[in-house]
CSV table of C-alpha atoms and ligand atoms in Angstrom, one decimal:
chain,number,residue,atom,x,y,z
M,2,MET,CA,93.6,-12.9,65.4
M,3,PRO,CA,89.8,-12.5,65.0
M,4,ALA,CA,88.7,-9.5,62.9
M,5,GLU,CA,87.2,-6.5,64.7
M,6,PRO,CA,83.4,-6.7,64.9
M,7,LEU,CA,81.6,-5.1,62.0
M,8,ALA,CA,78.9,-2.5,62.7
M,9,PRO,CA,76.8,0.0,60.8
M,10,ARG,CA,78.3,3.4,61.5
M,11,TYR,CA,75.5,4.5,63.8
M,12,MET,CA,76.6,1.9,66.3
M,13,THR,CA,80.1,3.2,66.4
M,14,ARG,CA,78.6,6.6,67.5
M,15,PHE,CA,76.2,5.2,70.1
M,16,ARG,CA,76.6,6.2,73.7
M,17,CYS,CA,73.8,5.8,76.2
M,18,ILE,CA,72.3,9.2,77.1
M,19,ALA,CA,71.0,7.8,80.5
M,20,GLU,CA,69.0,10.3,82.4
M,21,ARG,CA,68.5,12.5,79.3
M,22,CYS,CA,66.7,9.6,77.6
M,23,GLU,CA,63.0,10.0,76.9
M,24,ASP,CA,62.4,6.3,77.6
M,25,THR,CA,63.9,3.5,79.7
M,26,CYS,CA,65.6,0.5,78.2
M,27,CYS,CA,63.3,-2.1,79.6
M,28,GLY,CA,60.0,-0.3,79.7
M,29,GLY,CA,57.4,-2.4,77.8
M,30,LEU,CA,59.8,-5.3,77.1
M,31,ARG,CA,59.9,-8.9,78.4
M,32,VAL,CA,63.2,-9.5,80.1
M,33,PRO,CA,64.2,-13.2,80.0
M,34,VAL,CA,66.9,-14.6,82.3
M,35,SER,CA,69.0,-17.5,81.1
M,36,GLU,CA,69.6,-20.4,83.4
M,37,ALA,CA,73.3,-19.6,83.7
M,38,GLN,CA,72.5,-16.0,84.5
M,39,TRP,CA,69.9,-17.0,87.1
M,40,HIS,CA,72.6,-19.0,88.9
M,41,ARG,CA,75.0,-16.1,88.7
M,42,MET,CA,72.4,-13.7,90.2
M,43,GLN,CA,71.6,-16.1,93.0
M,44,ALA,CA,75.4,-16.5,93.8
M,45,THR,CA,75.8,-12.7,93.8
M,46,VAL,CA,73.2,-12.1,96.5
M,47,ALA,CA,73.9,-15.2,98.5
M,48,GLY,CA,74.5,-14.0,102.1
M,49,ASN,CA,72.1,-11.1,101.7
M,50,PRO,CA,68.7,-12.5,102.7
M,51,GLU,CA,66.8,-9.3,101.8
M,52,ALA,CA,68.2,-9.1,98.3
M,53,SER,CA,67.8,-12.8,97.8
M,54,GLU,CA,64.1,-12.7,98.8
M,55,ARG,CA,63.5,-9.8,96.4
M,56,LEU,CA,65.1,-11.7,93.6
M,57,TYR,CA,62.9,-14.8,94.2
M,58,GLN,CA,59.8,-12.5,94.3
M,59,LEU,CA,60.6,-10.6,91.1
M,60,VAL,CA,62.3,-13.2,88.8
M,61,LEU,CA,59.7,-15.8,88.0
M,62,PRO,CA,60.2,-19.2,86.3
M,63,ASN,CA,59.1,-19.3,82.6
M,64,ALA,CA,55.5,-20.4,82.7
M,65,ALA,CA,55.8,-21.9,79.2
M,66,GLY,CA,58.5,-24.3,80.5
M,67,ALA,CA,62.1,-23.4,81.1
M,68,SER,CA,64.6,-23.2,78.2
M,69,SER,CA,68.3,-22.4,78.5
M,70,THR,CA,67.8,-18.9,77.2
M,71,GLU,CA,64.4,-18.2,78.7
M,72,HIS,CA,64.7,-20.0,82.0
M,73,ALA,CA,62.8,-17.2,83.9
M,74,PHE,CA,61.4,-13.7,83.3
M,75,ILE,CA,61.5,-10.5,85.4
M,76,ASP,CA,58.0,-9.8,86.6
M,77,MET,CA,57.4,-6.4,85.1
M,78,ARG,CA,55.2,-3.8,86.9
M,79,PRO,CA,51.7,-3.3,85.6
M,80,ASP,CA,52.9,0.0,83.9
M,81,GLY,CA,55.4,-2.1,81.9
M,82,HIS,CA,58.5,-0.9,83.8
M,83,CYS,CA,61.1,-3.0,85.5
M,84,PRO,CA,60.5,-3.5,89.3
M,85,PHE,CA,64.3,-3.1,89.8
M,86,LEU,CA,64.3,0.5,88.5
M,87,ASP,CA,64.9,3.0,91.3
M,88,THR,CA,63.3,6.4,91.8
M,89,GLU,CA,65.8,8.0,89.4
M,90,ARG,CA,64.8,5.5,86.7
M,91,LEU,CA,68.2,3.8,87.0
M,92,CYS,CA,68.7,0.1,87.5
M,93,SER,CA,69.1,-0.8,91.2
M,94,LEU,CA,70.6,-4.2,90.4
M,95,GLN,CA,73.4,-2.6,88.4
M,96,ARG,CA,74.0,0.1,91.0
M,97,ARG,CA,74.2,-2.3,94.0
M,98,HIS,CA,75.8,-5.3,92.4
M,99,GLY,CA,77.5,-4.2,89.1
M,100,ASP,CA,77.1,-5.3,85.5
M,101,ALA,CA,77.6,-9.0,86.3
M,102,MET,CA,74.2,-9.1,88.0
M,103,LEU,CA,72.4,-8.1,84.8
M,104,PRO,CA,70.5,-10.5,82.5
M,105,ASP,CA,72.2,-10.7,79.1
M,106,ILE,CA,69.5,-8.6,77.4
M,107,CYS,CA,69.9,-5.7,79.9
M,108,ALA,CA,73.8,-5.9,79.8
M,109,THR,CA,73.7,-5.8,76.0
M,110,PHE,CA,70.8,-3.5,75.2
M,111,PRO,CA,70.4,-1.7,72.8
M,112,ARG,CA,73.1,-3.8,71.0
M,113,VAL,CA,72.2,-6.8,69.0
M,114,VAL,CA,75.1,-9.1,68.5
M,115,THR,CA,75.2,-11.8,65.8
M,116,ARG,CA,78.0,-14.2,65.1
M,117,TRP,CA,78.0,-15.2,61.4
M,118,GLY,CA,80.5,-18.1,61.5
M,119,GLU,CA,83.6,-16.4,62.9
M,120,ARG,CA,82.5,-12.9,62.1
M,121,VAL,CA,80.8,-10.8,64.8
M,122,GLU,CA,78.3,-8.0,63.8
M,123,VAL,CA,77.0,-5.5,66.3
M,124,THR,CA,73.8,-3.6,65.3
M,125,GLY,CA,71.3,-1.8,67.5
M,126,THR,CA,67.6,-2.0,68.2
M,127,LEU,CA,65.5,1.1,67.3
M,128,ALA,CA,63.6,0.5,70.5
M,129,CYS,CA,66.3,2.7,72.0
M,130,PRO,CA,65.5,6.4,71.1
M,131,GLU,CA,69.2,7.3,70.8
M,132,VAL,CA,69.9,4.4,68.4
M,133,ALA,CA,66.8,5.4,66.4
M,134,ARG,CA,68.1,9.0,66.2
M,135,LEU,CA,71.6,8.0,65.1
M,136,CYS,CA,70.3,5.4,62.6
M,137,LEU,CA,67.6,7.4,60.9
M,138,LEU,CA,69.0,10.9,60.7
M,139,ALA,CA,72.6,10.7,59.4
M,140,GLU,CA,73.3,10.2,55.7
M,141,ASP,CA,76.2,7.8,56.4
M,142,ALA,CA,74.5,6.0,59.4
M,143,VAL,CA,74.2,2.6,57.8
M,144,GLU,CA,77.6,2.4,56.1
M,145,PRO,CA,79.6,-0.6,57.3
M,146,ASP,CA,82.4,0.1,59.7
M,147,SER,CA,84.4,-1.7,62.4
M,148,LEU,CA,83.6,-1.3,66.0
M,149,PRO,CA,86.4,0.4,67.9
M,150,PRO,CA,88.0,-1.6,70.7
M,151,GLU,CA,86.8,0.8,73.4
M,152,LEU,CA,83.2,-0.1,72.5
M,153,GLN,CA,83.7,-3.8,72.4
M,154,HIS,CA,83.4,-4.3,76.2
M,155,ALA,CA,79.7,-3.3,76.0
M,156,PHE,CA,78.3,-6.7,75.0
M,157,ARG,CA,78.7,-10.3,76.1
M,158,PRO,CA,80.1,-12.2,73.1
M,159,GLU,CA,78.9,-15.5,74.7
M,160,SER,CA,75.3,-14.3,74.4
M,161,ALA,CA,75.6,-13.5,70.7
M,162,ARG,CA,73.1,-15.1,68.3
M,163,ARG,CA,75.0,-17.7,66.3
M,164,ILE,CA,74.5,-18.4,62.7
M,165,PRO,CA,76.8,-21.3,61.8
M,166,LEU,CA,77.9,-21.0,58.2
M,167,ASP,CA,77.7,-24.7,57.7
M,168,GLU,CA,78.3,-26.0,54.2
M,169,GLU,CA,75.6,-28.6,54.7
M,170,ASP,CA,73.0,-25.9,55.2
M,171,ALA,CA,73.0,-24.0,51.8
M,172,TYR,CA,70.5,-21.4,53.1
M,173,THR,CA,72.8,-20.0,55.7
M,174,PHE,CA,76.1,-20.9,53.8
M,175,HIS,CA,75.2,-18.6,50.9
M,176,ALA,CA,73.4,-16.0,53.1
M,177,ASP,CA,76.3,-13.5,53.0
M,178,SER,CA,76.4,-13.2,49.2
M,179,VAL,CA,72.6,-13.1,49.0
M,180,ARG,CA,72.4,-10.3,51.7
M,181,ALA,CA,75.2,-8.4,49.9
M,182,ALA,CA,73.1,-8.5,46.7
M,183,MET,CA,70.1,-7.3,48.6
M,184,LEU,CA,72.1,-4.4,50.1
M,185,ARG,CA,73.4,-3.4,46.6
M,186,LEU,CA,69.8,-3.4,45.4
M,187,LEU,CA,68.7,-1.2,48.3
M,188,GLY,CA,71.6,1.1,47.5
M,189,ARG,CA,70.2,1.9,44.0
M,190,LEU,CA,69.0,5.3,45.1
M,191,GLU,CA,68.1,6.3,41.6
M,192,TYR,CA,64.9,4.3,42.1
M,193,PRO,CA,62.2,5.1,44.7
M,194,LEU,CA,62.2,2.8,47.8
M,195,ALA,CA,58.9,1.2,46.7
M,196,SER,CA,60.6,0.1,43.4
M,197,ARG,CA,63.6,-1.2,45.3
M,198,PHE,CA,61.3,-3.3,47.5
M,199,ALA,CA,59.6,-4.6,44.4
M,200,LEU,CA,63.0,-5.5,42.9
M,201,LEU,CA,63.9,-7.2,46.1
M,202,GLY,CA,60.6,-9.2,45.8
M,203,HIS,CA,61.5,-10.2,42.2
M,204,LEU,CA,65.0,-11.2,43.3
M,205,ALA,CA,63.6,-13.3,46.1
M,206,TYR,CA,61.1,-14.8,43.6
M,207,ALA,CA,63.8,-15.7,41.2
M,208,LEU,CA,65.6,-17.6,44.0
M,209,ASP,CA,62.5,-19.1,45.4
M,210,GLY,CA,62.5,-22.4,43.4
M,211,PHE,CA,65.8,-23.6,44.8
M,212,TYR,CA,67.0,-21.4,47.6
M,213,PHE,CA,65.0,-21.5,50.9
M,214,ARG,CA,65.3,-23.0,54.4
M,215,GLY,CA,65.7,-26.8,54.1
M,216,THR,CA,66.5,-26.8,50.4
M,217,GLU,CA,67.8,-30.0,49.0
M,218,SER,CA,68.8,-28.4,45.7
M,219,PHE,CA,72.4,-28.0,46.8
M,220,GLU,CA,73.0,-31.6,47.8
M,221,GLY,CA,75.4,-34.0,46.2
M,222,GLU,CA,76.0,-33.7,42.5
M,223,GLU,CA,73.4,-31.0,42.2
M,224,ARG,CA,75.5,-28.6,44.3
M,225,SER,CA,77.6,-26.9,41.6
M,226,GLY,CA,74.6,-26.5,39.3
M,227,ALA,CA,72.6,-24.8,42.1
M,228,GLU,CA,75.5,-22.6,43.0
M,229,ASP,CA,75.9,-21.5,39.4
M,230,GLN,CA,72.1,-20.7,39.3
M,231,LEU,CA,72.4,-18.7,42.5
M,232,THR,CA,75.3,-16.7,41.0
M,233,GLU,CA,73.4,-16.1,37.8
M,234,VAL,CA,70.4,-14.8,39.6
M,235,LEU,CA,72.4,-12.5,41.8
M,236,GLN,CA,74.3,-11.1,38.8
M,237,ARG,CA,71.1,-10.7,36.8
M,238,PHE,CA,69.8,-8.2,39.4
M,239,GLU,CA,72.9,-6.1,38.9
M,240,SER,CA,71.9,-5.5,35.3
M,241,PRO,CA,70.7,-1.9,34.6
M,242,GLU,CA,68.2,-3.3,32.0
M,243,VAL,CA,66.6,-5.7,34.4
M,244,LEU,CA,66.4,-3.1,37.1
M,245,GLU,CA,64.9,-0.5,34.8
M,246,ALA,CA,62.3,-3.0,33.5
M,247,GLY,CA,61.3,-4.1,37.0
M,248,HIS,CA,60.9,-0.5,38.1
M,249,ARG,CA,58.8,0.4,35.0
M,250,ASP,CA,56.5,-2.6,35.5
M,251,PHE,CA,56.1,-1.9,39.1
M,252,THR,CA,55.3,1.8,38.7
M,253,SER,CA,52.5,1.0,36.2
M,254,LEU,CA,50.7,-1.0,38.9
M,255,ALA,CA,47.7,0.7,40.6
M,256,LEU,CA,46.6,-1.1,43.7
M,257,PRO,CA,43.9,0.0,46.2
M,258,GLY,CA,45.3,1.2,49.5
M,259,GLY,CA,42.1,1.1,51.6
M,260,PRO,CA,42.6,-2.6,52.7
M,261,CYS,CA,46.2,-1.9,53.8
M,262,VAL,CA,45.0,1.1,55.8
M,263,GLY,CA,42.4,-1.2,57.5
M,264,LEU,CA,45.1,-3.8,58.3
M,265,PHE,CA,47.5,-1.3,59.8
M,266,THR,CA,44.8,0.3,61.8
M,267,SER,CA,43.8,-3.0,63.4
M,268,VAL,CA,47.4,-3.6,64.3
M,269,LEU,CA,47.7,-0.2,66.0
M,270,LYS,CA,44.4,-0.7,67.8
M,271,ALA,CA,45.4,-4.1,69.1
M,272,ARG,CA,48.6,-2.8,70.5
M,273,LEU,CA,46.8,0.2,72.0
M,274,ALA,CA,44.4,-2.3,73.8
M,275,ALA,CA,47.4,-4.1,75.2
M,276,GLY,CA,48.3,-1.0,77.2
M,277,ARG,CA,51.8,-0.2,76.1
M,278,GLY,CA,52.5,2.9,78.2
M,279,GLU,CA,51.8,6.6,77.9
M,280,ARG,CA,54.1,7.6,75.0
M,281,PHE,CA,52.8,4.8,72.7
M,282,THR,CA,49.2,5.4,73.7
M,283,SER,CA,49.4,9.0,73.0
M,284,LEU,CA,51.1,8.5,69.6
M,285,VAL,CA,48.6,5.9,68.4
M,286,ARG,CA,45.6,8.0,69.6
M,287,GLY,CA,47.0,10.9,67.7
M,288,VAL,CA,47.5,8.9,64.5
M,289,LEU,CA,44.0,7.4,64.6
M,290,GLU,CA,42.4,10.9,65.2
M,291,SER,CA,44.5,12.7,62.6
M,292,LEU,CA,43.7,10.4,59.6
M,293,PRO,CA,40.9,10.0,61.0
M,294,LEU,CA,40.3,6.3,61.7
M,295,GLY,CA,37.4,5.2,64.0
M,296,ALA,CA,35.3,2.2,63.4
M,297,GLY,CA,37.1,1.3,60.2
M,298,SER,CA,34.1,1.2,57.7
M,299,PRO,CA,35.1,0.8,54.0
M,300,SER,CA,34.3,4.4,53.2
M,301,GLU,CA,36.3,5.6,56.2
M,302,LEU,CA,39.3,3.6,55.1
M,303,ASP,CA,39.1,5.0,51.6
M,304,THR,CA,38.9,8.5,52.9
M,305,ALA,CA,41.9,7.8,55.2
M,306,TRP,CA,43.8,6.3,52.2
M,307,ARG,CA,43.2,9.5,50.2
M,308,THR,CA,44.4,11.6,53.1
M,309,TYR,CA,47.4,9.4,53.4
M,310,VAL,CA,48.3,9.8,49.7
M,311,GLU,CA,47.8,13.6,49.8
M,312,ARG,CA,50.0,13.9,52.9
M,313,TRP,CA,52.7,11.8,51.3
M,314,GLN,CA,52.8,13.9,48.2
M,315,ARG,CA,53.0,17.0,50.3
M,316,LEU,CA,55.7,15.6,52.5
M,317,GLU,CA,57.7,14.5,49.5
M,318,ALA,CA,57.4,18.0,48.0
M,319,LEU,CA,58.5,19.7,51.3
M,320,HIS,CA,60.9,17.2,52.9
M,321,GLY,CA,61.5,14.5,50.3
M,322,GLU,CA,65.2,13.9,50.9
M,323,GLN,CA,64.8,13.7,54.6
M,324,VAL,CA,61.9,11.3,54.5
M,325,ARG,CA,63.7,9.1,51.9
M,326,ARG,CA,66.7,8.9,54.2
M,327,TYR,CA,64.6,7.6,57.2
M,328,PHE,CA,63.2,4.8,55.2
M,329,HIS,CA,66.3,3.9,53.3
M,330,ASN,CA,68.3,3.8,56.5
M,331,TYR,CA,65.6,1.8,58.2
M,332,ALA,CA,65.6,-0.9,55.4
M,333,VAL,CA,69.4,-1.2,55.4
M,334,HIS,CA,69.4,-1.4,59.2
M,335,HIS,CA,66.8,-4.1,59.1
M,336,LEU,CA,69.0,-6.2,56.7
M,337,TRP,CA,71.9,-5.9,59.2
M,338,ARG,CA,69.9,-6.4,62.3
M,339,SER,CA,67.5,-9.2,61.4
M,340,PRO,CA,69.2,-12.0,59.4
M,341,PHE,CA,66.9,-13.1,56.6
M,342,THR,CA,67.7,-16.7,57.5
M,343,ASP,CA,65.3,-16.3,60.4
M,344,ALA,CA,62.5,-16.4,57.8
M,345,PRO,CA,61.7,-19.7,56.0
M,346,SER,CA,62.2,-18.0,52.6
M,347,LEU,CA,63.6,-14.8,51.2
M,348,LEU,CA,60.1,-13.9,49.9
M,349,ALA,CA,58.7,-14.2,53.4
M,350,TYR,CA,61.5,-12.0,54.7
M,351,VAL,CA,61.0,-9.3,52.1
M,352,PHE,CA,57.2,-9.4,52.7
M,353,ARG,CA,57.7,-8.8,56.4
M,354,LEU,CA,60.0,-5.9,55.7
M,355,ALA,CA,57.5,-4.3,53.3
M,356,LEU,CA,54.8,-4.8,55.9
M,357,ARG,CA,56.8,-3.0,58.6
M,358,VAL,CA,57.7,-0.2,56.3
M,359,GLY,CA,54.0,0.2,55.4
M,360,LEU,CA,53.0,0.4,59.0
M,361,LEU,CA,55.7,3.0,59.7
M,362,ARG,CA,54.7,5.1,56.7
M,363,LEU,CA,51.1,5.2,58.0
M,364,THR,CA,52.2,6.0,61.5
M,365,LEU,CA,54.5,8.8,60.3
M,366,VAL,CA,51.9,10.6,58.1
M,367,GLY,CA,49.3,10.1,60.8
M,368,HIS,CA,51.6,11.7,63.5
M,369,PRO,CA,49.7,15.0,64.4
M,370,GLN,CA,52.8,17.1,64.1
M,371,VAL,CA,53.6,15.7,60.7
M,372,ALA,CA,50.0,16.3,59.6
M,373,ALA,CA,50.5,20.0,60.6
M,374,LEU,CA,53.8,20.2,58.8
M,375,CYS,CA,52.1,19.1,55.6
M,376,HIS,CA,50.0,22.4,55.6
M,377,ALA,CA,53.1,24.6,55.8
M,378,PRO,CA,53.8,26.6,52.6
M,379,SER,CA,57.5,25.9,52.6
M,380,PRO,CA,60.2,23.9,54.5
M,381,THR,CA,62.0,25.7,57.3
M,382,PRO,CA,64.9,24.5,59.5
M,383,ASP,CA,62.4,24.4,62.4
M,384,ALA,CA,60.0,22.2,60.4
M,385,ARG,CA,62.9,19.9,59.5
M,386,GLU,CA,63.7,19.5,63.2
M,387,GLN,CA,60.1,18.8,64.1
M,388,LEU,CA,59.9,16.2,61.4
M,389,ASP,CA,63.1,14.5,62.7
M,390,ARG,CA,61.7,14.4,66.2
M,391,ALA,CA,58.4,12.9,65.0
M,392,ALA,CA,60.1,10.3,62.9
M,393,VAL,CA,62.4,9.2,65.8
M,394,GLU,CA,59.3,8.9,68.0
M,395,CYS,CA,57.4,6.8,65.4
M,396,PHE,CA,60.2,4.4,64.5
M,397,GLN,CA,61.2,4.0,68.1
M,398,LEU,CA,57.8,3.4,69.6
M,399,VAL,CA,56.8,1.0,66.7
M,400,ALA,CA,60.1,-0.9,67.1
M,401,LYS,CA,59.5,-1.2,70.8
M,402,HIS,CA,55.8,-1.9,71.1
M,403,VAL,CA,54.7,-3.4,67.7
M,404,GLU,CA,57.5,-5.1,65.7
M,405,GLN,CA,58.4,-7.8,68.2
M,406,ALA,CA,54.9,-8.3,69.5
M,407,PRO,CA,53.7,-11.9,69.1
M,408,ASP,CA,50.4,-10.8,67.6
M,409,PHE,CA,52.1,-8.7,65.0
M,410,LEU,CA,54.6,-11.5,64.1
M,411,SER,CA,51.8,-14.1,63.8
M,412,LEU,CA,49.8,-11.7,61.7
M,413,ALA,CA,52.7,-11.3,59.3
M,414,GLU,CA,53.2,-15.0,59.2
M,415,GLY,CA,49.5,-15.6,58.6
M,416,LEU,CA,49.4,-13.0,55.7
M,417,VAL,CA,52.3,-14.4,53.8
M,418,GLY,CA,51.4,-18.1,54.4
M,419,PRO,CA,54.3,-20.4,53.5
M,420,GLY,CA,56.1,-17.4,51.9
M,421,ARG,CA,56.7,-19.1,48.6
M,422,GLY,CA,55.6,-18.6,45.0
M,423,ALA,CA,53.8,-16.0,42.9
M,424,ASP,CA,51.2,-15.5,45.7
M,425,ALA,CA,53.9,-14.3,48.1
M,426,LEU,CA,55.4,-12.1,45.4
M,427,GLY,CA,52.0,-10.5,44.8
M,428,LYS,CA,51.7,-9.7,48.5
M,429,VAL,CA,55.2,-8.1,48.5
M,430,LEU,CA,54.1,-5.8,45.6
M,431,ILE,CA,50.9,-4.8,47.3
M,432,PHE,CA,52.7,-3.6,50.5
M,433,ALA,CA,55.5,-2.1,48.5
M,434,THR,CA,53.1,0.2,46.7
M,435,PHE,CA,51.7,1.4,50.1
C,524,LIG,S1,67.0,3.4,75.9
C,524,LIG,FE1,69.0,3.7,75.0
C,524,LIG,S2,69.7,5.8,75.5
C,524,LIG,FE2,67.8,5.3,76.7
C,524,LIG,S3,68.7,4.6,78.7
C,524,LIG,FE3,68.4,2.8,77.4
C,524,LIG,S4,70.4,2.5,76.3
C,524,LIG,FE4,70.4,4.6,77.2
């Protein structure tokens, strides 16, 4: 009998809050329709000329050429919302025709289902505000758990991402033990998150010579030697002396933050120009005004960097535990939700994670409400609630409107290049210090 799906605990608590939600599932997203689903949709409305015509008007063939998973796309409204939403912001397709009519992404959202060999893992996307709340705010939110049977109907196993744990592909075959080592490193809460990212970078660098996508180091007679080397590296990063030395070296680094501020500002401005809806626009405008960041001259970036550092110190002093939890939970969630085997190397993956965290840190301290909280003389329960609300807003809107955007993904790819060697490690360390 197959084991129950694994899930971080926040997903065992998730229930859609529907009309109480501050967003809609599909607002601002691209909604692909697979070929199989397109045929199911056509069959469902056959005999209903009006519904059929509407379907042909609003589901358009993939202009880039049809694939089995992106055969067509729903033609979203200019405001980014789905044309099938009714006046109560509920899905008219689901209301009239039931769940079977929904494209996979709509039926599954906000769940992200990955099949590692035979094991199924169900995580969530922080693009859903309720998932973001549950993931970021509870201390035990990212502990592994099993998904209870009553929650297993809520996704389509056949649409799960598949990662075949094929012995011929050493990168994916050993992914489980590598990810477990990364999770253990992230769990070393005695070190600041920045040091834990630096240690992840060093772990990735130590594996970089022989463990990456397409490696041939595990082939034939080389296999057992390469496996021993992998085990040795993973064990080395359990050693308290190695961790302590890595932390000490990293904290002695002093790197300028102005260029990172400039980079994150240009990312936010590019997404603002893409017109991503009222909530995102208002957040980004607030962040740019509060730091403040206008034209982005070098002196302005340095001033914004100093403001950023001062606010972080204040936030740490007032709400350190709370803020540390947001970012720790986010990083662990990311390891669950986004398999590192999607990246060509572990270094490239750790770099992308550090880049995302840097952008989130800038967005959070730039949030006007957080800026105001930094001036408070002492923490109060009300201030803690305001900070939680601001954090959920930042992480959710960045997840929805920035993290999966093609321009952001290609920026990350361009910055890290092939994602190998000392150069890539250096870039991890720069963003880890931010
Ligand atoms: S975004 Fe999340 S909470 Fe909101 S309606 Fe969609 S699934 Fe429900």
